[in-house]
Amino acid sequence: MSTLHTVNKSPFGDSAFNSCLAHCKPGDAVLLIEDGVYGAVAGSAVAANVEARAGDVSFYVLDGDTKARGLAAGKLIQQVKPVGYDGFVDLVAEHDRTQSWL
Amino acid sequence: MSTLHTVNKSPFGDSAFNSCLAHCKPGDAVLLIEDGVYGAVAGSAVAANVEARAGDVSFYVLDGDTKARGLAAGKLIQQVKPVGYDGFVDLVAEHDRTQSWL
Amino acid sequence: MSEAKKFLYVNRKAPYGTIYALESLEVVLIGAAFEQDVSLAFLDDGVFQLTRDQNTDEIGVKNFSPTFRALGDYEVTKLFVEKESLEERGLEPSDLQEIMYEDEDDDWEEKPSIQIVSRSEMADIMSDQDVVLSF
Amino acid sequence: MSEAKKFLYVNRKAPYGTIYALESLEVVLIGAAFEQDVSLAFLDDGVFQLTRDQNTDEIGVKNFSPTFRALGDYEVTKLFVEKESLEERGLEPSDLQEIMYEDEDDDWEEKPSIQIVSRSEMADIMSDQDVVLSF
Amino acid sequence: MKFGIVVSEGPYTHQAADTAYHFAKAALDKGHEVPRVFFYHDGVNVATNLSVPPQDERQIQKNWTALAKANDIDMVVCIAAAQRRGILDENEAKRQGKDASNLAEGFRISGLGQLIEMGIECDRTVTFGD
Amino acid sequence: MKFGIVVSEGPYTHQAADTAYHFAKAALDKGHEVPRVFFYHDGVNVATNLSVPPQDERQIQKNWTALAKANDIDMVVCIAAAQRRGILDENEAKRQGKDASNLAEGFRISGLGQLIEMGIECDRTVTFGD
């Protein structure tokens, strides 16, 4: 039993990402989409929050959204895995529920 | 020459209020409207940010918005002055420009 | 139809500045007719939805906060409010309105619908659902 | 018409997740015809609007980032980017695209339109305007 | 004093159109002028005449139309923003081959130049958005 | 697997309607079912047939209409949310005394019960909003 969490807003402008991190459980997955992908940028003021949870939570980023925003793979936190829309579908299917942090 | 800043989003969910505080100058005024009025609640996690600037910046809160949200005058930071829509108009007129922190 | 599913309505937004809180409540009221296992979560700015003494006369927007008190009549009786979210916002549980329901399994005794839970308990509640609707 | 007013366009939002960045740029382009004294401020998530190598093919949304490079042709040459906002977001000035203009007062020399400024300088720029439009 | 007002969010979803309305009314009550209100981004949706909110909710479009009529306010809806979002006047509907239009009385569709002009000609410009 | 999808924000202004579209398409491509998409809050604005975006932008309403047609998706627009925001089908327009309607092909207007029903009958419910 595990949850897929999606976050679609920048962690610098909105508290949704931090609230998601504070509520997700070991074994859950967090998928960053739309402006949420900025949460995956290495060396930012929130990167440490991701790195701190990367041991027990899986982090993903929607590839089309990072490319749109000019974030090359090398700019992203190492533990965050890029997926396409098809990978997004798989993540939803693999987890028991999806919670959108709007 | 001074600026009226308006903030309409909760400081707990959105970074606009903190950015406003970081950019307003001595002699400026900050008016909290709509969900921005939560920034005026005493004893909250952001109240100290307001109190720290209350010496050189004037803080106002739109009265109708605090009442709508059940925030009685006694719940608010002491240095924040309630105004009505007419007071809002006066503040816009008295300052050289209005900057909305959207 | 299969057995009841667990539905969680997640409320993270303040009332009036945006319509999400009101339209979320409209879903809860309609959803009550479907006899599912319904819970409401109030966390982050969502806790502001439940403050007492809301008076919207000056802003000209409809005050929907009394509707929360009617939820018991729809058998919606589990309103979980996060303690840490209250504290960060300078609120006490006593700043929230009282929402009661009559427990049919306990001789119709009046009981409070609001349960204050810790962040960690909220995470447990979220992870025990079939459908999570966020507004 | 009276003498030129100082217009500041404040950009605090990221591109693509919402339309504000694109529609702000549309105002700047139209506004250029009015021969006012125009500046653009990029701070908070607004700095993300200027990253290089944006490629929107997969999300199916129009890539409007090349339009920033055309601003010089419209005599919009003052793009102020806040240093602290870049740093908090893990960005270097070199992560931003180059935006140049030809300075007619200096023998049409090519000069950069982007100026990196401190938060305190940004506050000074904001406080020196006639009209502040926020998007 | 002349106040120019920008409304950047749609009706009911965000409070911006309400706050702008109360502000405009208060400014007029105090003897100021509100020569123009410019509707941009989702603000263009305020101008639909197809909105039928519940009887016990405020009527945002009708309130604006009445205020503009009583005080000679020029309510301008940005054409580019309106086209994206499906707000058309009769002419535009015809031009686009649509058999319906939905621009409410008191609003007119025009370009972004009207926003800049408002900024130039008003003493203060105030934006209501999200 | 059956995926139910909720779209909570309007077209162009937020990316939600785009992401939901790409997600639905990918789910169908992988052999999953998308029996219903429910449009709520400003999401109802996706269903206007009066939108005329620039030629070089994506056609959000038309894309949804085509996807639904090709895959037999039931696209439901919440009636209460639609009435507030001015999205009406022909019947509703007549009932409300309006001389125009603007609901695009492939969408139908119905109640919130359809959202709950979707949650009950689908294996997964995914919300796209802001």
XYZ file of C-alpha atoms in Angstrom:
734
model
C 0.000 0.000 0.000
C 1.669 3.198 -1.136
C 0.798 6.607 -2.535
C 1.893 8.587 -5.573
C 2.059 12.280 -4.712
C 2.094 14.869 -7.476
C 3.295 18.452 -6.975
C 2.753 21.005 -9.734
C 3.858 24.280 -8.174
C 7.260 25.820 -7.626
C 8.572 25.074 -4.131
C 9.979 28.604 -3.964
C 6.614 30.287 -4.435
C 4.235 27.818 -2.826
C 4.229 25.626 0.272
C 2.629 22.574 -1.420
C 5.930 20.783 -1.990
C 7.073 21.137 1.592
C 3.703 20.017 2.869
C 3.872 16.999 0.570
C 7.328 16.102 1.903
C 6.035 16.441 5.461
C 3.130 14.056 4.779
C 4.511 11.374 2.489
C 5.484 8.043 3.969
C 8.361 5.644 3.416
C 7.700 3.717 0.207
C 5.705 6.541 -1.367
C 6.658 8.249 -4.622
C 6.666 11.969 -5.405
C 6.297 13.079 -9.023
C 7.128 16.695 -9.816
C 5.171 18.082 -12.767
C 4.560 21.476 -14.417
C 6.152 24.252 -12.303
C 6.737 21.629 -9.619
C 9.821 20.447 -11.520
C 11.794 23.368 -10.105
C 11.878 21.353 -6.889
C 14.338 19.011 -8.635
C 17.006 21.644 -9.367
C 20.317 20.789 -7.718
C 21.905 23.305 -5.397
C 18.723 25.264 -4.711
C 17.450 26.385 -1.321
C 15.057 23.404 -1.203
C 17.300 20.696 -2.659
C 18.348 19.541 0.801
C 14.705 18.766 1.660
C 14.541 16.384 -1.302
C 17.898 14.808 -0.536
C 16.835 14.262 3.081
C 13.820 12.171 1.980
C 15.447 10.439 -1.009
C 16.341 7.430 1.109
C 12.784 6.328 1.819
C 10.777 8.138 -0.873
C 11.229 7.843 -4.655
C 11.399 11.116 -6.563
C 10.424 11.526 -10.209
C 10.212 14.480 -12.534
C 8.121 14.834 -15.687
C 10.677 15.049 -18.455
C 8.678 17.241 -20.838
C 8.243 19.814 -18.110
C 11.943 20.010 -17.241
C 12.893 20.375 -20.919
C 10.281 23.085 -21.426
C 11.882 25.033 -18.598
C 15.441 24.616 -19.836
C 16.494 22.323 -16.995
C 19.033 19.932 -18.495
C 19.470 16.566 -16.776
C 22.808 17.748 -15.367
C 21.054 20.531 -13.456
C 18.852 18.125 -11.500
C 19.300 16.439 -8.131
C 20.866 13.057 -8.823
C 18.248 10.976 -7.013
C 15.376 12.355 -9.090
C 14.412 10.104 -12.025
C 12.941 11.587 -15.220
C 9.790 9.964 -16.666
C 7.556 10.699 -19.652
C 3.763 10.841 -19.651
C 3.817 7.046 -20.102
C 5.948 6.714 -16.983
C 3.489 8.992 -15.171
C 0.706 6.535 -16.107
C 2.766 3.609 -14.798
C 3.386 5.388 -11.511
C -0.334 6.003 -11.045
C -1.059 2.345 -11.802
C 1.684 1.031 -9.501
C 0.575 2.990 -6.447
C -2.703 2.465 -4.640
C -3.795 6.073 -4.874
C -2.692 9.387 -6.273
C -2.747 12.526 -4.170
C -2.393 15.857 -5.958
C -0.890 18.609 -3.829
C -2.723 21.532 -5.415
C 8.004 59.374 -2.601
C 6.638 56.157 -1.185
C 4.875 52.991 -2.300
C 1.703 51.202 -1.238
C 2.222 47.445 -1.464
C -0.780 45.127 -1.522
C -0.583 41.416 -0.678
C -3.604 39.180 -1.313
C -2.311 35.690 -0.605
C -1.785 33.794 2.611
C 1.832 34.093 3.813
C 1.721 30.435 4.865
C 0.959 29.138 1.393
C 2.694 31.655 -0.817
C 5.982 33.550 -0.785
C 4.519 36.869 -2.004
C 4.261 38.396 1.465
C 7.841 37.603 2.401
C 9.065 38.917 -0.930
C 7.081 42.094 -0.365
C 8.640 42.548 3.082
C 12.092 42.008 1.591
C 11.529 44.705 -1.046
C 9.566 47.434 0.700
C 11.395 50.521 1.893
C 11.208 52.669 5.010
C 8.176 54.949 4.701
C 6.249 52.476 2.531
C 2.888 50.984 3.484
C 1.761 47.372 3.194
C -1.965 46.635 2.902
C -3.081 43.047 3.442
C -6.231 42.136 1.503
C -8.218 38.974 0.683
C -6.327 35.879 1.905
C -3.369 38.182 2.586
C -5.027 39.232 5.858
C -3.808 36.021 7.483
C -0.410 37.708 7.585
C -1.824 39.942 10.321
C -2.695 37.147 12.771
C -0.829 37.525 16.079
C 1.307 34.653 17.298
C 1.661 32.968 13.921
C 4.873 31.680 12.375
C 5.179 34.852 10.248
C 4.078 37.436 12.825
C 7.683 38.178 13.785
C 8.437 39.209 10.186
C 5.740 41.863 10.401
C 6.795 43.040 13.838
C 10.390 43.345 12.656
C 9.379 45.817 9.916
C 6.646 47.627 11.836
C 9.076 50.338 12.916
C 9.737 51.710 9.435
C 6.802 50.361 7.407
C 3.090 50.959 8.076
C 0.885 47.872 8.033
C -2.833 47.879 7.216
C -5.433 45.194 6.851
C -8.692 45.340 4.895
C -11.360 45.133 7.564
C -14.027 43.352 5.504
C -11.574 40.605 4.677
C -10.567 39.982 8.292
C -14.222 39.864 9.408
C -15.105 37.460 6.588
C -12.405 35.127 7.851
C -13.446 35.304 11.487
C -10.366 37.223 12.600
C -11.509 39.497 15.413
C -9.462 42.631 16.084
C -8.036 41.002 19.224
C -6.471 38.233 17.103
C -4.388 40.663 15.052
C -0.860 41.971 15.478
C -1.152 45.244 17.376
C 0.737 47.398 14.882
C -1.590 46.497 12.008
C -4.315 49.086 11.387
C -7.714 48.050 9.957
C -9.122 50.085 7.062
C -12.257 49.845 4.917
C -12.432 50.065 1.139
C -12.508 53.858 1.557
C -9.284 53.705 3.554
C -7.802 51.527 0.784
C -8.625 54.314 -1.695
C -6.966 56.897 0.558
C -3.823 54.765 0.836
C -3.578 54.478 -2.942
C -4.019 58.228 -3.296
C -1.485 59.078 -0.555
C 1.320 56.960 -1.994
C 3.031 57.638 -5.296
C 2.421 54.182 -6.714
C 0.742 50.908 -5.844
C 2.534 47.619 -6.293
C 0.436 44.438 -6.164
C 2.360 41.367 -5.013
C 0.433 38.794 -7.023
C -21.992 -1.616 -6.862
C -19.066 -2.924 -4.830
C -18.560 -2.172 -1.135
C -17.961 1.360 0.118
C -14.742 3.098 -0.836
C -12.798 5.390 1.439
C -12.983 8.967 0.113
C -10.766 11.712 1.521
C -11.435 15.354 0.698
C -8.232 17.327 1.228
C -8.672 21.005 2.083
C -5.472 23.040 2.016
C -6.830 26.425 0.940
C -8.327 29.339 2.819
C -11.948 30.383 2.256
C -13.174 33.407 0.221
C -9.885 34.430 -1.446
C -10.594 31.575 -3.850
C -13.685 29.432 -4.438
C -12.043 26.041 -3.830
C -13.233 25.715 -0.243
C -16.859 26.393 -1.167
C -16.860 24.142 -4.211
C -15.154 21.395 -2.210
C -17.981 21.553 0.304
C -20.497 21.254 -2.531
C -18.839 17.988 -3.585
C -18.947 16.669 -0.027
C -22.680 17.393 0.253
C -23.502 15.681 -3.038
C -21.091 12.843 -2.317
C -22.808 12.084 0.985
C -25.717 10.518 -0.926
C -23.420 7.788 -2.249
C -22.893 6.155 1.142
C -19.138 5.882 0.897
C -16.722 6.112 3.839
C -16.052 9.855 3.846
C -13.364 11.846 5.681
C -12.358 15.479 5.399
C -8.792 16.643 5.998
C -8.037 20.239 6.926
C -4.385 21.144 6.858
C -2.172 24.064 5.873
C -4.395 27.066 5.019
C -7.399 24.740 4.917
C -7.734 25.031 8.701
C -8.849 28.639 8.173
C -12.084 27.318 6.632
C -13.311 26.311 10.064
C -12.780 29.523 12.063
C -15.797 30.712 14.023
C -17.602 34.052 13.635
C -17.049 34.492 9.916
C -18.981 37.531 8.706
C -18.823 38.248 4.987
C -21.229 41.212 4.851
C -18.607 43.767 3.831
C -17.043 41.713 1.045
C -20.418 40.725 -0.421
C -19.514 37.040 -0.721
C -21.801 34.340 0.639
C -20.781 33.046 4.075
C -20.758 29.274 3.701
C -19.210 28.435 7.070
C -22.585 27.493 8.684
C -22.841 24.662 6.141
C -20.044 22.796 7.939
C -22.367 22.477 10.932
C -24.929 20.709 8.739
C -22.516 17.961 7.693
C -23.591 15.731 10.565
C -27.085 15.533 9.078
C -25.464 14.114 5.948
C -23.572 11.552 8.033
C -20.281 13.266 7.303
C -18.750 13.116 10.758
C -14.995 12.779 10.357
C -13.308 16.165 10.050
C -9.590 15.845 10.752
C -7.756 19.085 11.532
C -3.975 19.183 11.702
C -2.541 20.483 14.957
C 0.724 21.770 13.495
C -1.164 23.713 10.821
C -3.216 25.452 13.522
C -0.153 26.302 15.590
C 1.817 27.782 12.688
C -1.170 30.034 11.985
C -1.561 31.287 15.547
C -4.834 29.400 16.011
C -6.135 27.338 18.938
C -8.731 24.574 18.569
C -11.101 26.954 20.389
C -10.846 29.372 17.440
C -12.709 26.799 15.332
C -16.480 26.505 15.295
C -18.093 23.590 17.080
C -19.363 20.949 14.683
C -21.410 18.157 16.246
C -23.180 15.026 15.102
C -25.537 12.559 16.728
C -23.998 9.110 16.939
C -26.656 6.606 15.918
C -24.527 3.742 17.234
C -24.320 5.319 20.687
C -27.909 6.209 21.539
C -27.735 9.397 19.374
C -25.288 11.006 21.731
C -23.958 14.376 20.504
C -20.276 14.127 19.632
C -17.772 16.508 18.057
C -17.045 15.939 14.349
C -13.715 17.757 14.487
C -10.750 15.683 15.590
C -7.427 17.441 16.058
C -4.648 15.181 14.796
C -0.891 15.482 14.544
C 0.891 15.828 11.199
C 2.035 12.256 11.481
C -1.525 11.052 12.151
C -2.695 13.094 9.159
C -0.145 11.298 6.998
C -1.527 7.970 8.256
C -5.091 9.027 7.436
C -4.043 10.081 3.923
C -2.311 6.773 3.294
C -5.415 4.786 4.237
C -7.759 5.948 1.445
C -9.080 4.674 -1.860
C -9.787 8.046 -3.453
C -8.150 11.335 -2.509
C -9.809 14.452 -3.919
C -7.841 17.689 -3.520
C -9.303 21.144 -3.897
C 0.423 63.644 -24.008
C 2.678 64.525 -21.078
C 6.303 63.424 -20.809
C 7.227 59.737 -20.621
C 6.238 57.804 -17.526
C 8.367 55.128 -15.912
C 6.695 51.729 -16.359
C 7.923 48.671 -14.484
C 6.725 45.210 -15.440
C 7.201 42.890 -12.469
C 7.685 39.197 -13.282
C 7.538 36.873 -10.287
C 6.097 33.748 -11.896
C 7.617 30.829 -13.756
C 6.810 30.206 -17.422
C 4.422 27.513 -18.815
C 2.803 26.337 -15.544
C 0.677 29.459 -15.862
C 0.166 31.935 -18.697
C 1.163 35.079 -16.796
C 4.723 35.179 -18.134
C 3.580 34.948 -21.762
C 0.769 37.461 -21.392
C 3.094 39.826 -19.547
C 5.464 39.706 -22.499
C 2.567 40.517 -24.827
C 1.902 43.684 -22.836
C 5.570 44.675 -22.988
C 5.624 44.292 -26.776
C 2.483 46.382 -27.280
C 3.579 48.869 -24.653
C 6.855 49.495 -26.463
C 4.986 51.495 -29.118
C 4.018 54.098 -26.515
C 7.576 55.362 -26.017
C 7.527 55.299 -22.246
C 10.524 54.576 -20.022
C 10.210 50.799 -19.696
C 11.948 48.406 -17.300
C 11.358 44.720 -16.614
C 11.986 43.188 -13.195
C 12.593 39.459 -12.836
C 12.589 38.215 -9.279
C 11.421 35.199 -7.288
C 10.197 32.512 -9.742
C 10.187 35.122 -12.510
C 13.906 34.512 -13.043
C 12.991 31.101 -14.484
C 11.435 32.862 -17.492
C 14.904 33.666 -18.790
C 16.611 30.246 -18.669
C 18.315 29.165 -21.876
C 17.532 26.060 -23.959
C 13.806 25.923 -23.251
C 12.225 23.202 -25.392
C 8.467 22.818 -25.110
C 7.942 20.123 -27.775
C 6.794 17.433 -25.350
C 4.286 19.584 -23.460
C 2.781 21.021 -26.636
C 2.878 24.600 -25.407
C 4.395 27.388 -27.508
C 7.969 28.250 -26.556
C 7.979 32.009 -26.140
C 11.477 32.394 -24.709
C 13.023 33.506 -28.052
C 10.755 36.579 -27.914
C 12.846 37.978 -25.060
C 15.755 38.240 -27.490
C 13.636 40.431 -29.770
C 12.963 43.017 -27.064
C 16.003 45.064 -28.064
C 14.386 45.740 -31.455
C 11.489 47.277 -29.555
C 13.905 49.437 -27.548
C 13.120 47.498 -24.388
C 16.636 47.174 -23.043
C 16.424 47.195 -19.251
C 15.866 43.714 -17.858
C 16.743 43.610 -14.171
C 17.295 40.156 -12.682
C 17.615 39.679 -8.931
C 20.780 37.960 -7.802
C 19.344 36.477 -4.590
C 16.414 34.980 -6.512
C 18.844 33.221 -8.852
C 20.948 31.893 -5.991
C 17.997 30.504 -4.009
C 16.966 28.622 -7.158
C 20.358 27.094 -7.855
C 20.889 29.249 -10.955
C 23.931 31.139 -12.193
C 23.717 34.154 -14.501
C 25.207 31.854 -17.164
C 22.042 29.704 -16.997
C 20.122 32.631 -18.496
C 19.972 33.276 -22.225
C 21.939 36.181 -23.655
C 19.758 39.117 -24.558
C 21.512 41.942 -26.417
C 20.598 45.324 -27.836
C 22.360 47.840 -30.035
C 22.969 51.099 -28.192
C 22.104 53.933 -30.559
C 23.799 56.459 -28.258
C 27.058 54.532 -28.356
C 27.658 53.928 -32.077
C 25.222 50.968 -32.088
C 27.482 48.896 -29.913
C 25.988 45.547 -28.827
C 25.304 45.509 -25.107
C 23.604 43.051 -22.748
C 20.017 43.890 -21.786
C 20.115 41.776 -18.632
C 21.525 43.439 -15.548
C 21.975 41.328 -12.427
C 21.043 43.414 -9.396
C 20.920 42.791 -5.671
C 17.641 42.585 -3.767
C 18.299 45.981 -2.308
C 18.949 47.458 -5.763
C 15.738 45.825 -6.968
C 13.862 47.547 -4.157
C 15.371 50.871 -5.287
C 14.303 50.231 -8.889
C 10.758 49.422 -7.775
C 10.527 52.581 -5.713
C 11.531 54.776 -8.657
C 8.546 54.087 -10.957
C 5.335 55.788 -11.976
C 3.387 52.663 -12.922
C 4.053 49.147 -11.629
C 2.285 46.348 -13.504
C 2.458 42.914 -11.866
C 1.673 39.670 -13.609
C -7.664 61.796 -8.789
C -7.915 59.374 -11.715
C -7.689 55.686 -10.851
C -7.014 53.029 -13.492
C -7.912 49.496 -12.462
C -6.664 46.160 -13.807
C -8.630 42.946 -13.114
C -6.561 39.827 -13.781
C -8.630 36.905 -12.509
C -11.983 35.407 -13.372
C -15.201 35.833 -11.412
C -16.120 33.641 -8.423
C -12.901 31.579 -8.632
C -10.778 34.387 -7.204
C -11.835 37.331 -5.064
C -9.958 39.813 -7.271
C -12.978 40.915 -9.317
C -14.925 41.523 -6.090
C -12.202 43.513 -4.394
C -11.681 45.588 -7.536
C -15.414 46.302 -7.649
C -15.559 47.453 -4.020
C -12.431 49.538 -4.546
C -13.830 51.229 -7.662
C -17.091 51.962 -5.884
C -15.291 53.434 -2.867
C -13.092 55.582 -5.110
C -16.137 56.948 -6.928
C -17.944 57.532 -3.621
C -14.997 59.651 -2.497
C -15.220 61.818 -5.598
C -12.346 60.254 -7.522
C -12.640 59.275 -11.182
C -12.389 55.740 -12.557
C -12.147 56.403 -16.289
C -11.275 52.827 -17.240
C -11.126 49.258 -15.936
C -8.996 46.859 -17.953
C -9.772 43.123 -17.849
C -6.785 40.903 -18.609
C -5.755 37.241 -18.202
C -8.753 35.300 -16.775
C -10.216 38.688 -15.852
C -11.832 38.673 -19.298
C -14.210 35.994 -18.009
C -15.897 38.626 -15.830
C -17.427 39.921 -19.077
C -19.424 36.822 -20.054
C -23.160 37.407 -20.169
C -23.854 33.663 -19.874
C -23.029 33.449 -16.160
C -26.029 32.403 -14.054
C -24.806 32.191 -10.450
C -27.165 30.976 -7.697
C -29.733 33.580 -6.601
C -28.107 33.934 -3.177
C -24.659 34.765 -4.591
C -23.482 38.150 -5.799
C -23.927 38.847 -9.520
C -20.413 39.903 -10.464
C -20.921 40.732 -14.148
C -24.218 42.548 -13.557
C -22.691 44.573 -10.721
C -19.853 45.738 -12.950
C -22.220 46.568 -15.787
C -24.392 48.662 -13.461
C -21.432 50.455 -11.881
C -19.968 51.287 -15.287
C -23.281 52.585 -16.595
C -23.886 54.806 -13.584
C -20.368 56.240 -13.620
C -19.403 56.198 -17.270
C -16.538 53.725 -16.786
C -14.870 52.401 -19.938
C -14.638 48.634 -19.333
C -12.110 47.174 -21.756
C -11.582 43.453 -22.295
C -8.242 42.472 -23.851
C -8.904 40.961 -27.266
C -6.003 38.475 -27.263
C -6.819 37.204 -23.770
C -10.527 37.048 -24.633
C -10.004 35.051 -27.818
C -8.026 32.373 -25.973
C -10.713 32.076 -23.336
C -13.818 32.250 -25.480
C -15.160 35.754 -24.818
C -16.419 37.261 -28.092
C -18.538 40.222 -29.055
C -20.902 39.995 -32.003
C -18.447 41.341 -34.561
C -15.660 39.066 -33.431
C -17.988 36.058 -33.396
C -19.007 36.794 -36.967
C -15.398 37.261 -38.034
C -14.431 33.942 -36.434
C -17.387 32.064 -37.906
C -19.008 31.420 -34.512
C -22.791 31.478 -34.253
C -22.874 32.787 -30.694
C -21.322 35.678 -28.790
C -21.204 36.309 -25.050
C -19.863 39.795 -24.268
C -22.022 41.478 -21.632
C -23.402 44.983 -21.854
C -21.020 47.739 -20.815
C -17.856 45.887 -21.823
C -15.949 46.422 -25.056
C -13.182 44.375 -26.613
C -9.979 46.152 -27.557
C -6.211 45.829 -27.539
C -3.508 45.958 -24.878
C -2.701 49.509 -25.933
C -5.716 50.550 -23.849
C -3.965 49.202 -20.756
C -0.806 51.206 -21.408
C -2.858 54.299 -22.225
C -4.683 53.871 -18.909
C -1.338 53.702 -17.099
C -0.185 56.875 -18.822
C -3.333 58.902 -18.307
C -4.360 57.869 -14.800
C -2.748 59.199 -11.643
C -2.717 55.720 -10.104
C -2.920 52.218 -11.534
C -4.012 49.398 -9.226
C -3.963 45.719 -10.192
C -6.255 43.082 -8.688
C -5.208 39.529 -9.464
C -3.764 36.393 -7.957
C -7.025 -0.335 -15.504
C -9.710 2.366 -15.365
C -8.482 5.927 -14.836
C -10.826 8.725 -13.791
C -9.497 12.224 -14.409
C -10.462 15.537 -12.790
C -9.552 18.838 -14.487
C -9.837 21.792 -12.110
C -8.369 24.770 -13.955
C -9.233 26.665 -17.104
C -7.451 26.366 -20.450
C -4.313 28.359 -21.321
C -4.174 30.115 -17.923
C -2.945 26.990 -16.128
C -1.147 23.992 -17.567
C -3.501 21.531 -15.818
C -5.776 20.926 -18.824
C -2.698 20.212 -20.979
C -1.093 17.817 -18.532
C -4.393 16.001 -18.041
C -4.724 15.672 -21.830
C -1.234 14.209 -22.262
C -1.824 11.898 -19.305
C -5.147 10.633 -20.689
C -3.579 10.064 -24.100
C -0.662 8.153 -22.607
C -2.997 6.009 -20.497
C -5.065 5.111 -23.559
C -1.911 4.415 -25.583
C -0.876 1.940 -22.904
C -4.182 0.096 -23.162
C -5.820 1.550 -20.060
C -9.368 2.875 -20.086
C -10.386 6.479 -19.433
C -14.141 6.156 -19.068
C -14.714 9.691 -17.808
C -13.067 13.084 -17.403
C -14.759 15.451 -14.963
C -14.325 19.220 -15.398
C -14.741 21.199 -12.193
C -13.948 24.684 -10.847
C -12.456 26.763 -13.712
C -11.935 23.468 -15.532
C -15.430 23.953 -16.961
C -13.990 26.719 -19.141
C -12.145 24.080 -21.175
C -15.564 23.242 -22.651
C -16.311 26.598 -24.298
C -16.637 26.386 -28.062
C -16.024 30.134 -28.429
C -12.279 29.929 -27.786
C -10.201 31.056 -30.763
C -6.545 30.815 -29.711
C -3.783 31.994 -32.075
C -3.050 29.585 -34.927
C 0.383 28.733 -33.520
C -0.964 27.711 -30.099
C -2.458 24.354 -29.195
C -6.240 24.039 -29.510
C -7.114 22.754 -26.058
C -10.891 22.311 -26.456
C -10.600 20.788 -29.919
C -7.917 18.366 -28.723
C -10.128 17.132 -25.906
C -13.133 16.811 -28.197
C -11.116 14.728 -30.667
C -9.597 12.518 -27.965
C -12.994 11.865 -26.411
C -14.550 11.040 -29.764
C -11.804 8.604 -30.726
C -11.850 6.843 -27.361
C -15.410 7.140 -26.199
C -14.575 9.272 -23.150
C -17.511 10.697 -21.209
C -16.536 14.352 -20.662
C -18.701 15.786 -17.898
C -18.860 19.465 -16.999
C -20.179 20.253 -13.507
C -23.440 22.150 -13.857
C -23.085 24.313 -10.749
C -19.523 25.336 -11.609
C -20.524 25.923 -15.239
C -23.472 28.149 -14.378
C -21.301 30.443 -12.240
C -18.763 30.755 -15.027
C -21.046 31.069 -18.024
C -20.774 27.677 -19.709
C -24.219 26.607 -20.951
C -25.545 23.970 -23.278
C -28.573 24.693 -25.460
C -31.129 23.360 -23.006
C -29.681 25.227 -20.083
C -29.439 28.430 -22.127
C -33.110 28.150 -23.011
C -34.071 27.414 -19.424
C -32.114 30.474 -18.222
C -33.519 32.748 -20.921
C -30.151 33.230 -22.652
C -30.063 33.523 -26.432
C -26.665 31.878 -26.815
C -24.974 28.689 -25.638
C -21.314 27.724 -25.775
C -20.811 24.078 -24.796
C -18.446 22.374 -27.228
C -19.072 19.045 -28.905
C -18.200 15.994 -26.856
C -18.883 17.623 -23.488
C -22.061 17.207 -21.480
C -23.303 19.097 -18.455
C -24.282 17.127 -15.384
C -24.079 17.063 -11.615
C -21.345 16.436 -9.065
C -22.684 12.933 -8.541
C -20.849 12.013 -11.733
C -17.566 12.891 -10.028
C -18.270 10.663 -7.043
C -19.462 7.873 -9.316
C -16.211 8.156 -11.263
C -14.237 7.841 -8.035
C -16.216 4.750 -7.084
C -16.024 2.999 -10.425
C -12.482 3.795 -11.540
C -9.396 2.053 -10.195
C -7.551 5.346 -9.937
C -8.638 8.969 -9.733
C -6.128 11.647 -10.688
C -6.720 15.381 -10.251
C -5.065 18.075 -12.357
C -5.464 21.559 -10.949
C -3.594 24.414 -9.308
